[in-house]
Coordinates of N, CA and C in Angstrom, one line a residue:
M21 N 100.8 -14.5 8.2 CA 100.8 -13.5 7.2 C 99.6 -13.8 6.2
K22 N 99.5 -15.1 5.8 CA 98.4 -15.5 4.9 C 97.0 -15.2 5.5
A23 N 96.9 -15.5 6.8 CA 95.6 -15.2 7.5 C 95.3 -13.7 7.5
A24 N 96.3 -12.9 7.7 CA 96.1 -11.5 7.7 C 95.6 -11.0 6.4
K25 N 96.1 -11.5 5.3 CA 95.7 -11.1 3.9 C 94.2 -11.5 3.7
I26 N 93.9 -12.7 4.2 CA 92.5 -13.2 4.0 C 91.5 -12.2 4.8
V27 N 91.9 -11.9 6.0 CA 91.1 -11.0 6.8 C 90.9 -9.6 6.2
M28 N 92.0 -9.1 5.7 CA 92.0 -7.7 5.1 C 91.2 -7.8 3.8
T29 N 91.3 -8.8 3.0 CA 90.5 -8.9 1.8 C 89.0 -9.1 2.1
S30 N 88.7 -9.8 3.1 CA 87.3 -10.0 3.5 C 86.7 -8.6 4.0
L31 N 87.5 -7.9 4.8 CA 87.0 -6.6 5.2 C 86.8 -5.6 4.1
A32 N 87.7 -5.6 3.1 CA 87.6 -4.7 2.0 C 86.3 -5.1 1.2
A33 N 86.1 -6.4 1.0 CA 84.9 -6.8 0.2 C 83.6 -6.5 1.0
A34 N 83.6 -6.6 2.3 CA 82.5 -6.3 3.1 C 82.2 -4.8 3.0
S35 N 83.2 -3.9 3.0 CA 83.0 -2.5 2.9 C 82.4 -2.1 1.6
L36 N 82.9 -2.7 0.5 CA 82.3 -2.4 -0.8 C 80.9 -2.8 -0.9
V37 N 80.5 -4.0 -0.4 CA 79.1 -4.4 -0.4 C 78.2 -3.5 0.4
T38 N 78.7 -3.0 1.5 CA 78.0 -2.1 2.4 C 77.8 -0.8 1.7
S39 N 78.8 -0.2 1.1 CA 78.7 1.1 0.5 C 77.8 1.0 -0.7
A40 N 77.8 -0.1 -1.5 CA 76.9 -0.3 -2.6 C 75.4 -0.3 -2.1
A41 N 75.2 -1.0 -1.0 CA 73.9 -1.1 -0.4 C 73.4 0.2 0.0
L42 N 74.2 1.0 0.6 CA 73.8 2.3 1.1 C 73.6 3.3 -0.1
A43 N 74.3 3.1 -1.2 CA 74.1 4.0 -2.3 C 72.7 3.7 -3.0
Q44 N 72.2 2.5 -2.8 CA 70.9 2.1 -3.4 C 69.8 2.3 -2.4
Q45 N 70.0 2.9 -1.3 CA 68.9 3.1 -0.3 C 67.8 4.0 -0.9
S46 N 66.6 3.6 -0.7 CA 65.5 4.3 -1.2 C 65.2 5.6 -0.3
M47 N 65.0 6.7 -0.9 CA 64.7 7.9 -0.2 C 63.4 8.5 -0.7
S48 N 62.9 9.5 0.0 CA 61.6 10.1 -0.4 C 61.8 11.6 -0.3
G49 N 61.0 12.3 -1.0 CA 61.0 13.8 -1.0 C 60.0 14.4 -1.9
M50 N 60.1 15.7 -2.1 CA 59.2 16.5 -2.9 C 60.0 17.2 -4.0
V51 N 59.5 17.1 -5.3 CA 60.2 17.7 -6.4 C 60.0 19.2 -6.2
T52 N 61.1 20.0 -6.3 CA 61.0 21.4 -6.2 C 61.2 22.1 -7.5
K53 N 62.0 21.5 -8.4 CA 62.4 22.1 -9.7 C 62.8 21.0 -10.7
I54 N 62.4 21.2 -11.9 CA 62.8 20.3 -13.0 C 63.3 21.1 -14.2
D55 N 64.5 20.7 -14.6 CA 65.1 21.4 -15.8 C 65.3 20.3 -16.8
R56 N 64.3 20.2 -17.7 CA 64.3 19.2 -18.7 C 65.4 19.4 -19.8
L57 N 65.8 20.6 -20.0 CA 66.8 20.9 -21.0 C 68.2 20.4 -20.5
S58 N 68.5 20.6 -19.3 CA 69.8 20.1 -18.8 C 69.7 18.7 -18.2
G59 N 68.5 18.2 -18.0 CA 68.3 16.8 -17.5 C 68.6 16.7 -16.0
T60 N 68.1 17.7 -15.3 CA 68.3 17.6 -13.8 C 67.0 17.8 -13.1
I61 N 66.9 17.3 -11.9 CA 65.7 17.5 -11.1 C 66.2 17.8 -9.6
S62 N 65.5 18.8 -9.0 CA 65.8 19.1 -7.6 C 64.7 18.5 -6.7
I63 N 65.2 17.9 -5.7 CA 64.3 17.2 -4.7 C 64.7 17.6 -3.3
Q64 N 63.7 18.0 -2.5 CA 63.9 18.3 -1.1 C 63.5 17.0 -0.4
Q65 N 64.5 16.4 0.3 CA 64.2 15.1 1.0 C 63.3 15.3 2.1
T66 N 62.5 14.3 2.4 CA 61.6 14.3 3.5 C 62.4 14.2 4.8
Q67 N 62.2 15.0 5.7 CA 62.9 15.0 7.0 C 62.2 13.9 7.9
S68 N 63.0 12.9 8.3 CA 62.5 12.0 9.2 C 62.9 12.4 10.6
G69 N 62.0 12.3 11.6 CA 62.4 12.7 12.9 C 61.2 13.2 13.6
T70 N 61.4 14.2 14.5 CA 60.3 14.7 15.3 C 59.3 15.6 14.5
V71 N 58.2 15.8 15.1 CA 57.2 16.7 14.5 C 57.7 18.1 14.7
G72 N 57.5 18.9 13.6 CA 57.9 20.2 13.6 C 59.3 20.5 13.2
A73 N 60.0 19.4 12.8 CA 61.4 19.5 12.3 C 61.3 20.2 10.9
S74 N 62.3 21.0 10.6 CA 62.4 21.7 9.3 C 62.6 20.7 8.2
G75 N 62.4 21.1 7.0 CA 62.5 20.2 5.8 C 63.9 19.7 5.6
G76 N 64.1 18.6 4.9 CA 65.4 18.0 4.7 C 66.2 18.8 3.6
A77 N 67.3 18.2 3.3 CA 68.2 18.9 2.4 C 67.7 19.0 1.0
L78 N 67.9 20.1 0.3 CA 67.5 20.2 -1.1 C 68.7 19.9 -2.0
Q79 N 68.5 18.9 -2.9 CA 69.6 18.4 -3.7 C 69.2 18.3 -5.1
E80 N 70.2 18.7 -6.0 CA 69.9 18.6 -7.5 C 70.6 17.3 -8.0
Y81 N 69.8 16.5 -8.8 CA 70.3 15.2 -9.3 C 70.3 15.2 -10.8
K82 N 71.2 14.5 -11.4 CA 71.2 14.3 -12.8 C 70.3 13.2 -13.1
V83 N 69.7 13.2 -14.3 CA 68.8 12.2 -14.7 C 69.4 11.5 -16.0
P84 N 69.4 10.2 -16.0 CA 70.0 9.5 -17.2 C 69.2 9.9 -18.5
K85 N 69.9 9.9 -19.6 CA 69.3 10.3 -20.9 C 68.1 9.5 -21.3
G86 N 68.0 8.3 -20.9 CA 66.8 7.4 -21.3 C 65.6 7.7 -20.4
Q87 N 65.7 8.3 -19.3 CA 64.6 8.5 -18.4 C 63.9 9.8 -18.6
S88 N 62.6 9.7 -18.8 CA 61.8 10.9 -19.1 C 61.3 11.6 -17.8
L89 N 61.2 12.9 -17.8 CA 60.7 13.7 -16.7 C 59.3 14.2 -16.9
E90 N 58.7 13.9 -18.1 CA 57.5 14.4 -18.5 C 56.3 14.2 -17.4
A91 N 56.4 13.1 -16.7 CA 55.3 12.7 -15.8 C 55.5 13.4 -14.5
F92 N 56.6 14.1 -14.3 CA 56.8 14.7 -13.0 C 56.7 16.2 -13.0
H93 N 56.2 16.8 -11.9 CA 56.0 18.3 -11.8 C 56.4 18.7 -10.4
A94 N 56.7 20.0 -10.3 CA 57.1 20.6 -9.0 C 55.9 20.3 -8.0
G95 N 56.2 19.9 -6.8 CA 55.2 19.6 -5.8 C 54.9 18.1 -5.7
D96 N 55.3 17.3 -6.7 CA 55.1 15.9 -6.6 C 55.9 15.2 -5.5
K97 N 55.3 14.3 -4.8 CA 56.0 13.6 -3.8 C 56.6 12.3 -4.5
V98 N 57.9 12.0 -4.3 CA 58.5 10.9 -5.0 C 59.3 10.1 -4.1
T99 N 59.6 8.8 -4.5 CA 60.6 8.0 -3.9 C 61.7 7.8 -5.0
F100 N 62.9 7.7 -4.5 CA 64.0 7.6 -5.5 C 65.3 6.9 -4.9
T101 N 66.1 6.4 -5.8 CA 67.4 5.9 -5.4 C 68.5 6.6 -6.3
T102 N 69.7 6.8 -5.7 CA 70.7 7.5 -6.4 C 72.0 6.8 -6.3
T103 N 73.0 7.2 -7.2 CA 74.3 6.8 -7.1 C 75.2 8.0 -7.3
D104 N 76.4 8.0 -6.7 CA 77.4 9.0 -7.0 C 78.1 8.7 -8.3
S105 N 78.3 9.8 -9.1 CA 79.0 9.6 -10.4 C 79.6 10.9 -10.8
D106 N 80.4 10.9 -11.8 CA 81.1 12.1 -12.3 C 80.8 13.4 -11.7
G107 N 81.2 13.6 -10.5 CA 81.0 15.0 -9.9 C 79.6 15.3 -9.5
G108 N 78.7 14.4 -9.3 CA 77.4 14.6 -8.9 C 76.6 13.4 -8.6
K109 N 75.4 13.5 -8.2 CA 74.5 12.4 -7.9 C 73.6 12.2 -9.1
T110 N 73.3 10.9 -9.4 CA 72.5 10.6 -10.5 C 71.3 9.7 -10.0
I111 N 70.1 10.0 -10.5 CA 68.9 9.3 -10.2 C 69.0 7.9 -10.9
N112 N 68.7 6.8 -10.1 CA 68.6 5.5 -10.7 C 67.2 5.2 -11.0
K113 N 66.3 5.4 -10.0 CA 64.9 5.1 -10.0 C 64.1 6.2 -9.4
L114 N 63.1 6.6 -10.1 CA 62.3 7.7 -9.7 C 60.8 7.3 -9.8
D115 N 60.0 7.3 -8.7 CA 58.6 7.0 -8.8 C 57.8 8.0 -8.0
K116 N 56.6 8.3 -8.5 CA 55.6 9.1 -7.8 C 55.1 8.3 -6.6
Q117 N 54.8 9.0 -5.5 CA 54.1 8.4 -4.4 C 52.7 8.5 -4.6
K118 N 51.9 7.6 -4.2 CA 50.5 7.6 -4.4 C 49.8 8.4 -3.3

C-alpha cells in the first residue's frame, strides 16, 4: 500500500512538471491585431509542416499590465510563451523575430 502511494505521488508530480514545461513552450507567429486599450494581442501561429499548408490558428492573448505593446505592430513576426489563466491565455514573454 505504501509503495502504491509513492508511485501515485511520483506520477502526479511528473505530470505537473510536464504540463508546466508544455505551458512554457516557445511558439512563433505573426501579429494580426493589437488592442492597447484592452491589453490584448492577436497572433496567428506559424504553421509547422509541409509546404503549402494553410496558416496556423489565430488566437487572442491577454498581456500583463506591466508589459508594453508600443514596439509591436500588425505584421510583426514574433516568438512568445503563454500560460493559461482566468478564462484565457496570457503572454509571458513576447519578442520580435529578426
